mmCIF file of C-alpha atoms in Angstrom:
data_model
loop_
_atom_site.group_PDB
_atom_site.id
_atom_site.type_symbol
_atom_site.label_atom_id
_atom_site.label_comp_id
_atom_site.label_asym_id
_atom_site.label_seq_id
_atom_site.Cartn_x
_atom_site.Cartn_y
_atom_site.Cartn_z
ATOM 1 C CA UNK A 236 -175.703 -160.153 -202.262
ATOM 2 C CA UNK A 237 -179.504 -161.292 -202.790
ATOM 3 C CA UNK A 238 -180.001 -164.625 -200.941
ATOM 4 C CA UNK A 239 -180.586 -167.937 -202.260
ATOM 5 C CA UNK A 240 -184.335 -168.901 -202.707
ATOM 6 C CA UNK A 241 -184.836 -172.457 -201.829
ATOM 7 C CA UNK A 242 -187.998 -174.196 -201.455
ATOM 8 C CA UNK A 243 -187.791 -176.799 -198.721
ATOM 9 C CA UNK A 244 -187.872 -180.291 -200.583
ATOM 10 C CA UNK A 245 -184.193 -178.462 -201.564
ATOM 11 C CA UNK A 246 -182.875 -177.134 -198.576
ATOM 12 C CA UNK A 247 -183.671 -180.883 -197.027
ATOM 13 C CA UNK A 248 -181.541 -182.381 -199.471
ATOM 14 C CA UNK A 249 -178.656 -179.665 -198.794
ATOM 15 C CA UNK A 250 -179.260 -180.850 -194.789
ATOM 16 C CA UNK A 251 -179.165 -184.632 -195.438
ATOM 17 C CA UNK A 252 -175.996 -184.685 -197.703
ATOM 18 C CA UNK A 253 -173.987 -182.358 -195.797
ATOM 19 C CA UNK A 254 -174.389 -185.070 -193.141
ATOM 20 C CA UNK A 255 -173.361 -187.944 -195.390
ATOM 21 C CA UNK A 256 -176.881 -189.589 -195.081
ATOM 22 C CA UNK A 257 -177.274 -189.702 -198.745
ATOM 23 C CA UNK A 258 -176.798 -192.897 -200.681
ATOM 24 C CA UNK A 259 -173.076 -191.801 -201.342
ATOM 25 C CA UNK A 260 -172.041 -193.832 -198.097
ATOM 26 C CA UNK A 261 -168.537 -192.317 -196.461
ATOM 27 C CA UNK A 262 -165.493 -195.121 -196.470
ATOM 28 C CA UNK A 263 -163.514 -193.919 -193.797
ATOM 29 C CA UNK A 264 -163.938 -192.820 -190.320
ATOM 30 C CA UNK A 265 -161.716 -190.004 -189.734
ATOM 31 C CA UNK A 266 -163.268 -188.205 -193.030
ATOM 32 C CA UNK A 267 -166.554 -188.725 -190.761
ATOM 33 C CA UNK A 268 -165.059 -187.040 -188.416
ATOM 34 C CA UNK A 269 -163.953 -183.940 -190.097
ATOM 35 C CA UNK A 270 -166.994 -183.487 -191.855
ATOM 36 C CA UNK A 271 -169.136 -183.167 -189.513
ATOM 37 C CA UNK A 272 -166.649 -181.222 -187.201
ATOM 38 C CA UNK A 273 -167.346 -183.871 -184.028
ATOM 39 C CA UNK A 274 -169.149 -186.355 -182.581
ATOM 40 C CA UNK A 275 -170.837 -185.880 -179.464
ATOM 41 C CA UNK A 276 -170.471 -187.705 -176.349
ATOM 42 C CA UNK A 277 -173.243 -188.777 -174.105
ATOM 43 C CA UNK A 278 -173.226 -191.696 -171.875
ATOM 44 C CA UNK A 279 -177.204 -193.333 -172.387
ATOM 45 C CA UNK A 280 -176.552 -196.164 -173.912
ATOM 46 C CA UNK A 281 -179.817 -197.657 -174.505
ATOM 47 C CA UNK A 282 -178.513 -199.113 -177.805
ATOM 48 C CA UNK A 283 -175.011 -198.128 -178.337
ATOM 49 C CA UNK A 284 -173.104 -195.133 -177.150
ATOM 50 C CA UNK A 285 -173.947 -191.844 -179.272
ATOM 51 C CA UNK A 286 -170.573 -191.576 -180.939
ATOM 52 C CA UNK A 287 -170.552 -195.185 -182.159
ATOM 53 C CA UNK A 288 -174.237 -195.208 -183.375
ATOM 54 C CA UNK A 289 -173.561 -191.519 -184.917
ATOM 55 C CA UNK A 290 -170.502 -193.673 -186.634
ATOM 56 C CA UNK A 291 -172.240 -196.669 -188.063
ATOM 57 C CA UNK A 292 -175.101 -194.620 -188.999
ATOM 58 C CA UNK A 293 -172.838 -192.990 -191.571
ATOM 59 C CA UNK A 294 -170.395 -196.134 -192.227
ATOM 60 C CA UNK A 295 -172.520 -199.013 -191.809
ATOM 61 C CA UNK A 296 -171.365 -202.552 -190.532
ATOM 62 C CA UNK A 297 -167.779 -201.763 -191.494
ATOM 63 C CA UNK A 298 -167.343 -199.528 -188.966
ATOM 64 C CA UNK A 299 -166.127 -201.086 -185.026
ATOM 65 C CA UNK A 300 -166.154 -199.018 -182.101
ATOM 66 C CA UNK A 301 -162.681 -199.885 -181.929
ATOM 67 C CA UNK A 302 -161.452 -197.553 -184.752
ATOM 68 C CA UNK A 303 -162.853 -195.178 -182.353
ATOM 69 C CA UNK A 304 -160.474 -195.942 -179.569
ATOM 70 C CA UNK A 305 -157.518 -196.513 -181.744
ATOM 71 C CA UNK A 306 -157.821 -192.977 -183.460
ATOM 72 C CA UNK A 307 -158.359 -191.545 -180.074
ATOM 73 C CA UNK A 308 -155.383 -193.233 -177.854
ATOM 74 C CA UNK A 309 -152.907 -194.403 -180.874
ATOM 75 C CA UNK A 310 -152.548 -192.549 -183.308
ATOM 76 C CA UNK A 311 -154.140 -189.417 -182.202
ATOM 77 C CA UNK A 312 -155.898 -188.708 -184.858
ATOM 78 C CA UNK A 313 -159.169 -187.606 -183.133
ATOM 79 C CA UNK A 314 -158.993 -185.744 -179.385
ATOM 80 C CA UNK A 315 -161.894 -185.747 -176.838
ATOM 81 C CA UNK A 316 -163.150 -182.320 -175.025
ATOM 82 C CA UNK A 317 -165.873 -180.918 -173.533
ATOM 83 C CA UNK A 318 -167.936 -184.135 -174.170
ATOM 84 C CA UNK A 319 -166.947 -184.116 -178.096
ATOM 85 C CA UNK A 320 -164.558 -185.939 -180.296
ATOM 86 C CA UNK A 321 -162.713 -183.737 -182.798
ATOM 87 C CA UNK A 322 -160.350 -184.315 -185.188
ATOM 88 C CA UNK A 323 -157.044 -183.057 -184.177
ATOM 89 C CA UNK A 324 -156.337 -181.160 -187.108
ATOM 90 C CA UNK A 325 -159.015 -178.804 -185.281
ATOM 91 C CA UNK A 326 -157.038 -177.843 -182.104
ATOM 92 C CA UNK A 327 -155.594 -175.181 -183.562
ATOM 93 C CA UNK A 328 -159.213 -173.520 -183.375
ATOM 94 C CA UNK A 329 -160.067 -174.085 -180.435
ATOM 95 C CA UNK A 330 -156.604 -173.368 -178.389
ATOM 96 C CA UNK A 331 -157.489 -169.775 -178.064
ATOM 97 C CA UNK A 332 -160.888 -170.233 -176.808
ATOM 98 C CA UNK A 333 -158.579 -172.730 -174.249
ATOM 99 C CA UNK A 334 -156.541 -170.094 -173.009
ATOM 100 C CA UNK A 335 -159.162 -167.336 -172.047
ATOM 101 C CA UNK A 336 -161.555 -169.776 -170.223
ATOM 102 C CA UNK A 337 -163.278 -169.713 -167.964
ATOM 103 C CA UNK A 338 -165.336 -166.520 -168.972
ATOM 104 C CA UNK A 339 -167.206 -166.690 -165.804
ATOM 105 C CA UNK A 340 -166.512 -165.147 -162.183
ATOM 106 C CA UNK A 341 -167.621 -168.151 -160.550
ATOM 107 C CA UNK A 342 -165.135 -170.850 -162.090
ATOM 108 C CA UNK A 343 -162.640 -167.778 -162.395
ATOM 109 C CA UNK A 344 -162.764 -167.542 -158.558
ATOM 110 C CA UNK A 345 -162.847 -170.997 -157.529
ATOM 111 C CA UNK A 346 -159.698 -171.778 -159.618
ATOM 112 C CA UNK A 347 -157.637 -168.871 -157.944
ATOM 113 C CA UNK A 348 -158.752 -169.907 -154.714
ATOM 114 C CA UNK A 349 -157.709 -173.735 -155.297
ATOM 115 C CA UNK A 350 -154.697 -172.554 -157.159
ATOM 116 C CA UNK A 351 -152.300 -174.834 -154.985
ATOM 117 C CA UNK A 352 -155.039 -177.758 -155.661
ATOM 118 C CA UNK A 353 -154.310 -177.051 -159.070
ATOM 119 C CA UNK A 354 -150.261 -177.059 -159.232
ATOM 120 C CA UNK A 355 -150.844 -180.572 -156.962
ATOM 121 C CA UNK A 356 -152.918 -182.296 -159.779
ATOM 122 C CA UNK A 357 -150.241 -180.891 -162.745
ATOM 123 C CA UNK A 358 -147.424 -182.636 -160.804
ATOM 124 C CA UNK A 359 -149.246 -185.522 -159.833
ATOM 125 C CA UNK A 360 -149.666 -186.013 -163.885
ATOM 126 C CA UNK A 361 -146.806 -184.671 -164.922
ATOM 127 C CA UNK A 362 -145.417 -187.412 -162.448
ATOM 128 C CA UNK A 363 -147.283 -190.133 -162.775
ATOM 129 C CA UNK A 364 -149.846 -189.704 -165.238
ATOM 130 C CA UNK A 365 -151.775 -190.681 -167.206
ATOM 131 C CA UNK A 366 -154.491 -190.844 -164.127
ATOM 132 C CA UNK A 367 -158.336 -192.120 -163.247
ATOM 133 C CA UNK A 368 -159.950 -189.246 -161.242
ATOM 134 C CA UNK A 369 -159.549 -191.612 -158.401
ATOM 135 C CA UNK A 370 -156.377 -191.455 -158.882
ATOM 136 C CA UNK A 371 -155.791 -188.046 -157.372
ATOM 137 C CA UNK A 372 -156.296 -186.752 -154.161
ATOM 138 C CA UNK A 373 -158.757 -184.060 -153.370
ATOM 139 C CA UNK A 374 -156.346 -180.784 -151.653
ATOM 140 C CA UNK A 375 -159.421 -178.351 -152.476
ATOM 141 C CA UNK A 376 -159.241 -175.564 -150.085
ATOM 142 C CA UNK A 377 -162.565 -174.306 -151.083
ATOM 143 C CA UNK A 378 -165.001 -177.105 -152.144
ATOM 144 C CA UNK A 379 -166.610 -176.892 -155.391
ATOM 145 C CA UNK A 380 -170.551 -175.711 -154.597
ATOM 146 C CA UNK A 381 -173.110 -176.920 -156.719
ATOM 147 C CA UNK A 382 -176.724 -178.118 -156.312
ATOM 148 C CA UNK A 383 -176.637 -180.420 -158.745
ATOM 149 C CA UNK A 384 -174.374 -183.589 -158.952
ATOM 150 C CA UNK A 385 -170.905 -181.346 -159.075
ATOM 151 C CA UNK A 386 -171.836 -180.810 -155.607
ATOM 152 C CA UNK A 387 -168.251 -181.094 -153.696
ATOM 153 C CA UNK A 388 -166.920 -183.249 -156.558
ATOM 154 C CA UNK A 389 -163.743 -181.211 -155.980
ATOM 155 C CA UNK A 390 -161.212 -183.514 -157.933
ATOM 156 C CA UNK A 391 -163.636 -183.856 -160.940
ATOM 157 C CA UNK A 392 -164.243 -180.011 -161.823
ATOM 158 C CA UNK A 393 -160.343 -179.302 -161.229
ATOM 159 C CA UNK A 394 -159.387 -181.917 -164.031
ATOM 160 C CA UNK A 395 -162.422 -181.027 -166.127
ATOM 161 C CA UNK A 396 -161.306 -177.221 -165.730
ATOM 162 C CA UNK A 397 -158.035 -178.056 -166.107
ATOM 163 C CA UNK A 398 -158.917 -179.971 -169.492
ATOM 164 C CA UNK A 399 -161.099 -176.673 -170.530
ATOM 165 C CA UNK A 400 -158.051 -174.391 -170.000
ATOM 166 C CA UNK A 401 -155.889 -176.498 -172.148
ATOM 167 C CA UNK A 402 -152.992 -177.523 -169.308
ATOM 168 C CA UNK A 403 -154.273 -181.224 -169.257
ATOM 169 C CA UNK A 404 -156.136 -183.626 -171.818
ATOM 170 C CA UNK A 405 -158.197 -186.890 -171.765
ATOM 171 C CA UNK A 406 -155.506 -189.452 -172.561
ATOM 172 C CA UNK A 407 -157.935 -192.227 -173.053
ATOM 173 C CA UNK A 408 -160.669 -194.376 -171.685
ATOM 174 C CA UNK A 409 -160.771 -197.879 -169.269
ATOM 175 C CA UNK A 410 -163.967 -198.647 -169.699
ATOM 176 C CA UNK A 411 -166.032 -195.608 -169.380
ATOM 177 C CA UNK A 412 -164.049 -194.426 -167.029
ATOM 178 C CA UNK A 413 -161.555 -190.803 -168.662
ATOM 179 C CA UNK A 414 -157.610 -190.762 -167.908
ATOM 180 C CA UNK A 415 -156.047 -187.470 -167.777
ATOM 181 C CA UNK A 416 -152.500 -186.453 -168.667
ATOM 182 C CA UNK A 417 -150.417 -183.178 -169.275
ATOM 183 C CA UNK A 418 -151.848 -181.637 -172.654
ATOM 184 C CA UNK A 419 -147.965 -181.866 -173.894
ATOM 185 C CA UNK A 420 -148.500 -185.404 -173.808
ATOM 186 C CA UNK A 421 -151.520 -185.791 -175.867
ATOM 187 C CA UNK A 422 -151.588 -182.533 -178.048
ATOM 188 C CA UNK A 423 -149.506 -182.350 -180.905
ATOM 189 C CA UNK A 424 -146.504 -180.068 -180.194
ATOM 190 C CA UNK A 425 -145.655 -177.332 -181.658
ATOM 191 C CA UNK A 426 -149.919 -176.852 -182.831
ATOM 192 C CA UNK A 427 -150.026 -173.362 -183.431
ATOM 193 C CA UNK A 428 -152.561 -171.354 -182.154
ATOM 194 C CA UNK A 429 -155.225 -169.236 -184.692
ATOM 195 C CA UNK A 430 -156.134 -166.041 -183.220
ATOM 196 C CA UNK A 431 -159.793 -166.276 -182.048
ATOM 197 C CA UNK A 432 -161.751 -164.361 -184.181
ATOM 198 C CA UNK A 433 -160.156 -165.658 -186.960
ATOM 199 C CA UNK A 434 -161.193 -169.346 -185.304
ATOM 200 C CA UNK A 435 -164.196 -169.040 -184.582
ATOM 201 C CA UNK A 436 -165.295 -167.715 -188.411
ATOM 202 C CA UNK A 437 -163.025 -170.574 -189.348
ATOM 203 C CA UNK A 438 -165.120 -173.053 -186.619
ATOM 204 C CA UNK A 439 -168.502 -171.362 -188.353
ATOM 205 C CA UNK A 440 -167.660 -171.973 -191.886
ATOM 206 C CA UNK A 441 -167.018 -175.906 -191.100
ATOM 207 C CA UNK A 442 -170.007 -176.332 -189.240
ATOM 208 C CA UNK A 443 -172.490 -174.624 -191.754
ATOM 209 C CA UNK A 444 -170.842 -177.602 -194.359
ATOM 210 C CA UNK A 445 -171.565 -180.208 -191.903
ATOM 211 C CA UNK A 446 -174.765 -178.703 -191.713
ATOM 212 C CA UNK A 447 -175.485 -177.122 -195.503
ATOM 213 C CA UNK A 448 -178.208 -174.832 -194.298
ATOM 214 C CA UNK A 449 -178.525 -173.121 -190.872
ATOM 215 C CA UNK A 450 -179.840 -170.117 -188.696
ATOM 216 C CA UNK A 451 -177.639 -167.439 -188.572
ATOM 217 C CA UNK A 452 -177.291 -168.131 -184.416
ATOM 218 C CA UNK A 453 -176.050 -170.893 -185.302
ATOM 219 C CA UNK A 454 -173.100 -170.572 -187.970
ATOM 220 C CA UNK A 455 -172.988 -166.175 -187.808
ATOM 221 C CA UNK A 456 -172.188 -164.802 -190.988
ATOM 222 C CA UNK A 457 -170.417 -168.077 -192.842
ATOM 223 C CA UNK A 458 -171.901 -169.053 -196.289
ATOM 224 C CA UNK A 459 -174.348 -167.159 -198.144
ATOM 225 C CA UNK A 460 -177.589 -165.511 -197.076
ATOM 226 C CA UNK A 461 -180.744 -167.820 -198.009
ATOM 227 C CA UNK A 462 -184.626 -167.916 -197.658
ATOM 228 C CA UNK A 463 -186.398 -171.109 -197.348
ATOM 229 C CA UNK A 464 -189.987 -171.634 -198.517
ATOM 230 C CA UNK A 465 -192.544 -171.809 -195.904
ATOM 231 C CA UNK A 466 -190.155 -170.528 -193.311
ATOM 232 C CA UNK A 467 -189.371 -166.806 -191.526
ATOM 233 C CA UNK A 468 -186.264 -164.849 -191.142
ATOM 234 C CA UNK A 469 -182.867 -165.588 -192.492
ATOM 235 C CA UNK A 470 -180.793 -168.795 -193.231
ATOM 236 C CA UNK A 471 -177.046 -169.613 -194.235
ATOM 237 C CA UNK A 472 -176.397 -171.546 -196.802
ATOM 238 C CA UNK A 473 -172.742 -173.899 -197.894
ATOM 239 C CA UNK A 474 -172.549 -172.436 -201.443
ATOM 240 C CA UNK A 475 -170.780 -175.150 -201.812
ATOM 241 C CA UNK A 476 -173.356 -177.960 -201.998
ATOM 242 C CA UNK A 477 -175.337 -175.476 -204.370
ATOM 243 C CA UNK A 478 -174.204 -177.706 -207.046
ATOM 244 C CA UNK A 479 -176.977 -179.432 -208.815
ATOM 245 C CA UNK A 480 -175.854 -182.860 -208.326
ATOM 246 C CA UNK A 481 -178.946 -184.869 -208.434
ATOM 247 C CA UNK A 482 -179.852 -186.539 -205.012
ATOM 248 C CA UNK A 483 -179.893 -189.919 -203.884
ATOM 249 C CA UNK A 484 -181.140 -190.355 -200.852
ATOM 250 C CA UNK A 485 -181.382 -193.589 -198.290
ATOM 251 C CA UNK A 486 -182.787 -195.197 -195.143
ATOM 252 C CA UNK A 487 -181.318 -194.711 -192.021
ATOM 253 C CA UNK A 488 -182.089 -195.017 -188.133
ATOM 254 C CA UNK A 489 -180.421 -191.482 -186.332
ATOM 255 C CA UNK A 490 -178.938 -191.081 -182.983
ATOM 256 C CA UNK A 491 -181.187 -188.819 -181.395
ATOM 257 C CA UNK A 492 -178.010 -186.591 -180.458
ATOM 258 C CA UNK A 493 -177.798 -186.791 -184.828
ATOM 259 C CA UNK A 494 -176.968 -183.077 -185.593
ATOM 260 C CA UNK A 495 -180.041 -183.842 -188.490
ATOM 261 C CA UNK A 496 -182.359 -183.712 -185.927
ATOM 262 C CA UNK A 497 -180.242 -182.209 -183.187
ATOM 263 C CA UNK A 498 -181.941 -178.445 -183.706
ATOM 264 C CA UNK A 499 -185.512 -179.421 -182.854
ATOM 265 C CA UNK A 500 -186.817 -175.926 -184.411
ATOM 266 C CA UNK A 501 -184.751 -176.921 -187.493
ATOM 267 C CA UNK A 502 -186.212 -180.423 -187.873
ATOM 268 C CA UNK A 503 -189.587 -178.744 -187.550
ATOM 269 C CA UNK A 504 -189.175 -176.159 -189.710
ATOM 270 C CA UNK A 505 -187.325 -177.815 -192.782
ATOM 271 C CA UNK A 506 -188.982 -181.736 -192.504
ATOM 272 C CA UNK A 507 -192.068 -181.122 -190.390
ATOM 273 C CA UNK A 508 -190.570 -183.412 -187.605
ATOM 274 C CA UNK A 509 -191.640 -183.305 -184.160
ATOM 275 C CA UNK A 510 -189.562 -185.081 -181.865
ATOM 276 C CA UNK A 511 -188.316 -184.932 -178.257
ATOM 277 C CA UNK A 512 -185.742 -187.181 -176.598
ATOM 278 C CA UNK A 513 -188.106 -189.015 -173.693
ATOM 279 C CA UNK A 514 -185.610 -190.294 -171.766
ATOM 280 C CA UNK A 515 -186.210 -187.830 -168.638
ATOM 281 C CA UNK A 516 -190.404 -188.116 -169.349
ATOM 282 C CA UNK A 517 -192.256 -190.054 -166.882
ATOM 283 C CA UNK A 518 -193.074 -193.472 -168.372
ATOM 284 C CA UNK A 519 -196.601 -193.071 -168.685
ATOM 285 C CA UNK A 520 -196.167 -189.479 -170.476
ATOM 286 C CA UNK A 521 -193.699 -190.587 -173.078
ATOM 287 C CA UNK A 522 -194.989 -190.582 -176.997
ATOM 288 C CA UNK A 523 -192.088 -192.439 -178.914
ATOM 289 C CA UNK A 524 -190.367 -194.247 -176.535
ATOM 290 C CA UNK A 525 -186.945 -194.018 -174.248
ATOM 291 C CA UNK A 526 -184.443 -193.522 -176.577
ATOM 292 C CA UNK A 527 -186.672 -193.852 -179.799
ATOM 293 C CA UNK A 528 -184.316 -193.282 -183.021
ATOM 294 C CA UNK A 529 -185.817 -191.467 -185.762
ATOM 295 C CA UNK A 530 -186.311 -192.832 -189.263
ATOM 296 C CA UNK A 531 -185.133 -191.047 -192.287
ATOM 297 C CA UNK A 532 -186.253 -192.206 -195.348
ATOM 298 C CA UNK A 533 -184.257 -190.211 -198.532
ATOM 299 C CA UNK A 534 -184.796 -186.566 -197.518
ATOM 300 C CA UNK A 535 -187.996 -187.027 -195.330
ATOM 301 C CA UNK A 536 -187.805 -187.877 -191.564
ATOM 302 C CA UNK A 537 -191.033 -190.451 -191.386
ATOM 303 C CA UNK A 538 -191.111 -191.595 -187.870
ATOM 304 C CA UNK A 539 -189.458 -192.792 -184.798
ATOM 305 C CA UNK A 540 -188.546 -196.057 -183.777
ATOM 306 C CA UNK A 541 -188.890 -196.922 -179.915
ATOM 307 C CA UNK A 542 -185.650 -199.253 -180.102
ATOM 308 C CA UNK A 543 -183.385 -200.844 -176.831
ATOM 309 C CA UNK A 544 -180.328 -203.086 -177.321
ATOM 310 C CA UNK A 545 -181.002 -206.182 -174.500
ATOM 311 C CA UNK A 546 -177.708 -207.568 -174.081
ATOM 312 C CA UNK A 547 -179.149 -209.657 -171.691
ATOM 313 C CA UNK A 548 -181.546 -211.499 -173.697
ATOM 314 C CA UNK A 549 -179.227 -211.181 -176.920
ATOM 315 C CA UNK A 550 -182.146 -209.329 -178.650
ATOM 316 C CA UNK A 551 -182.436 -205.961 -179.842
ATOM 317 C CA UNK A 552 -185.760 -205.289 -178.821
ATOM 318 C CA UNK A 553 -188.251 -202.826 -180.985
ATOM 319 C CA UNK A 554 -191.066 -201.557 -178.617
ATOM 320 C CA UNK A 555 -192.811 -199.455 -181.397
ATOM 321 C CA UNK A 556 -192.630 -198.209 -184.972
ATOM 322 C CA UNK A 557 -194.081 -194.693 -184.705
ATOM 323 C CA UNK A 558 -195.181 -193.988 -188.550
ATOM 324 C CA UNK A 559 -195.412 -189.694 -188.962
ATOM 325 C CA UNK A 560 -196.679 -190.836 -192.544
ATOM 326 C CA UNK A 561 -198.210 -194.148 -193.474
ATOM 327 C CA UNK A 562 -194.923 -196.394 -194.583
ATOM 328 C CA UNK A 563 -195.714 -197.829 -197.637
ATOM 329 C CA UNK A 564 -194.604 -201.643 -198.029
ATOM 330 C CA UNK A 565 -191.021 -200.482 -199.554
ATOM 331 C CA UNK A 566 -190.523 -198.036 -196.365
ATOM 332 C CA UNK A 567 -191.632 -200.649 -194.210
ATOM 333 C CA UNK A 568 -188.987 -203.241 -195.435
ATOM 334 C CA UNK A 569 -186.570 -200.658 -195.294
ATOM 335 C CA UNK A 570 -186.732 -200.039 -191.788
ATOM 336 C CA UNK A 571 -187.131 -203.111 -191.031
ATOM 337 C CA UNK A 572 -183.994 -204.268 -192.989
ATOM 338 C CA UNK A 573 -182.071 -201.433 -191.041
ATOM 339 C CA UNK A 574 -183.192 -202.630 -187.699
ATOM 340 C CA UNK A 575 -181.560 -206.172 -188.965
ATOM 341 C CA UNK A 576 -178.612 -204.719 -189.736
ATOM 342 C CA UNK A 577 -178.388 -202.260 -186.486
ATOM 343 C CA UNK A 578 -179.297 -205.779 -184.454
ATOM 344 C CA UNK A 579 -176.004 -207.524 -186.915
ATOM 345 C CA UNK A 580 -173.852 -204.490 -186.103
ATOM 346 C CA UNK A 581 -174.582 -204.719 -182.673
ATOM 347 C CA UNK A 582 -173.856 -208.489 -182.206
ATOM 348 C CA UNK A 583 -177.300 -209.459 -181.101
ATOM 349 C CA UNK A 584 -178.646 -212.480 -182.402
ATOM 350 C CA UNK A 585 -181.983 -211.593 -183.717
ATOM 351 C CA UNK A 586 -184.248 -207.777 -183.766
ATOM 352 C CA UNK A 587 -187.435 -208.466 -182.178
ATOM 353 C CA UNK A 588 -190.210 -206.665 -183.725
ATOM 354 C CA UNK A 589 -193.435 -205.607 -182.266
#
């Protein structure tokens, strides 16, 4: 079929509502959840942990990091892997993927060698779980080698390759801190497995709606073909959001894990926004800022603000506004009156501006 021809201003708009950052605001968190296919995990902190600020971004002060846990660890709703929360109706499509990891020699032959390491930590849950990592003894035969931090952290790949395989699952959090259990025990039984060809074209089409236009790499063949105005090669577009409902769009401060602006090329290419997360630059080298959150303003990303949550001094302290385009005095006031509420959400007295 001849693709869509979009100019950009469009496309943009596709991108912001598919990631419920329009002025429709979403009610509910699980509905979060399945529309935008998961929320990743990352433990920075520097104002609230990615998941929750990815969460209230989307829900505003409604939403309590609590629901979080309770979906997780109560009702089950939700299930953590691989460093992302996805809702559980998704297992099915990713059980497959479960069963033929690992892909690689490496993890394939470290496994096989610690196979009696392995049977130990099933029984160990199956008997007493659900476990802390400290919680089980480390019977490697052959220590995991790494030159990183995995370096000999024998107990912490087996339950993480455990968890990748599908035999175990993260039962739940104390503190930061994961607990581990028998996947029978946190998985739904009876969940029945897609084949995974079928899943992953099924894992494709869902993200290219969370994401309403995308490369190609990114989402393979779901959608419809598309070309974009000012940009090269081929996109995929939701035909779905091809609807011609006008847009409304909104202010909002982003995670800077926000699938909006997680693609840097994309945020280049479709909003002119150049951004990098700073948090591993040297101090002195650093543009925005730490952990600087960037600004969308209706279907424009405008700047970046360089933003850290001081539970110390009870203040949520803003370093720097970082304007890409001069704010005009309704822009201003907008941010400003979503760093208030970010500061509100966050139980911090006051948002300290520069």
């Amino acid at each position: 079929m001849a693709p869509h021809r979009l100019d950009r201003a469009t496309a943009r708009r596709l991108a912001v509502r598919a990631q419920l950052l329009d002025a429709r605001r979403p009610t509910d968190l699980l509905a979060v959840v399945d529309r935008l296919t998961f929320l990743q995990i990352d433990p920075t902190a520097a104002v609230a942990p990615n998941a929750d600020l990815v969460a209230w971004t989307r829900l505003g002060a409604a939403y309590r990091p609590a629901q979080l846990t309770r979906a997780l660890e109560d009702e089950r709703a939700l299930f953590e892997h691989r460093a992302m929360i996805r809702p559980m109706t998704d297992l099915r499509l990713h059980l497959a993927d479960m069963a033929a990891w690992p892909p690689e020699p490496r993890r394939r032959d470290w496994l096989a060698a610690n196979d009696t390491f392995r049977r130990y930590v099933l029984d160990r849950l199956r008997d007493a779980g659900p476990l802390l990592s400290r919680d089980v003894e480390d019977r490697s035969v052959v220590p995991w080698p790494s030159t990183g931090w995995t370096n000999n952290r024998n107990v912490t790949q087996m339950l993480e390759f455990l968890a990748a395989r599908g035999e175990i699952a993260i039962a739940g959090r104390i503190g930061r801190q994961r607990t581990w259990d028998l996947a029978e025990r946190v998985y739904p039984a009876g969940t029945p497995t897609v084949p995974a060809e079928e899943a992953r074209r099924a894992r494709d089409e869902r993200l290219l709606r969370s994401l309403g236009v995308a490369r190609p790499l990114v989402v393979g063949e779901a959608g419809e073909p598309a070309e974009i105005e000012g940009t090269s090669g081929p996109w995929r577009v939701d035909p779905a959001a091809l609807d011609g409902a006008p847009f409304a769009g909104r202010t909002a401060l982003l995670s800077p894990f926000d699938r909006l602006v997680h693609d840097r090329k994309r945020a280049l290419e479709l909003f002119d926004f150049d951004y990098r997360l700073e948090m591993y630059v040297p101090k002195a080298q650093r543009r925005w800022g730490y952990f600087a959150l960037p600004v969308l303003h209706h279907d424009r990303l405008v700047g970046k603000v360089d933003v850290t949550a001081d539970r110390k001094g009870k203040v949520l302290r803003v370093d720097a506004i970082h304007q890409d385009v001069p704010f005009t005095p309704e822009l201003t006031a907008a941010v400003h009156a979503e760093l208030a509420a970010l500061a509100s959400w966050l139980d911090l007295p006051e948002s300290r501006l520069p």
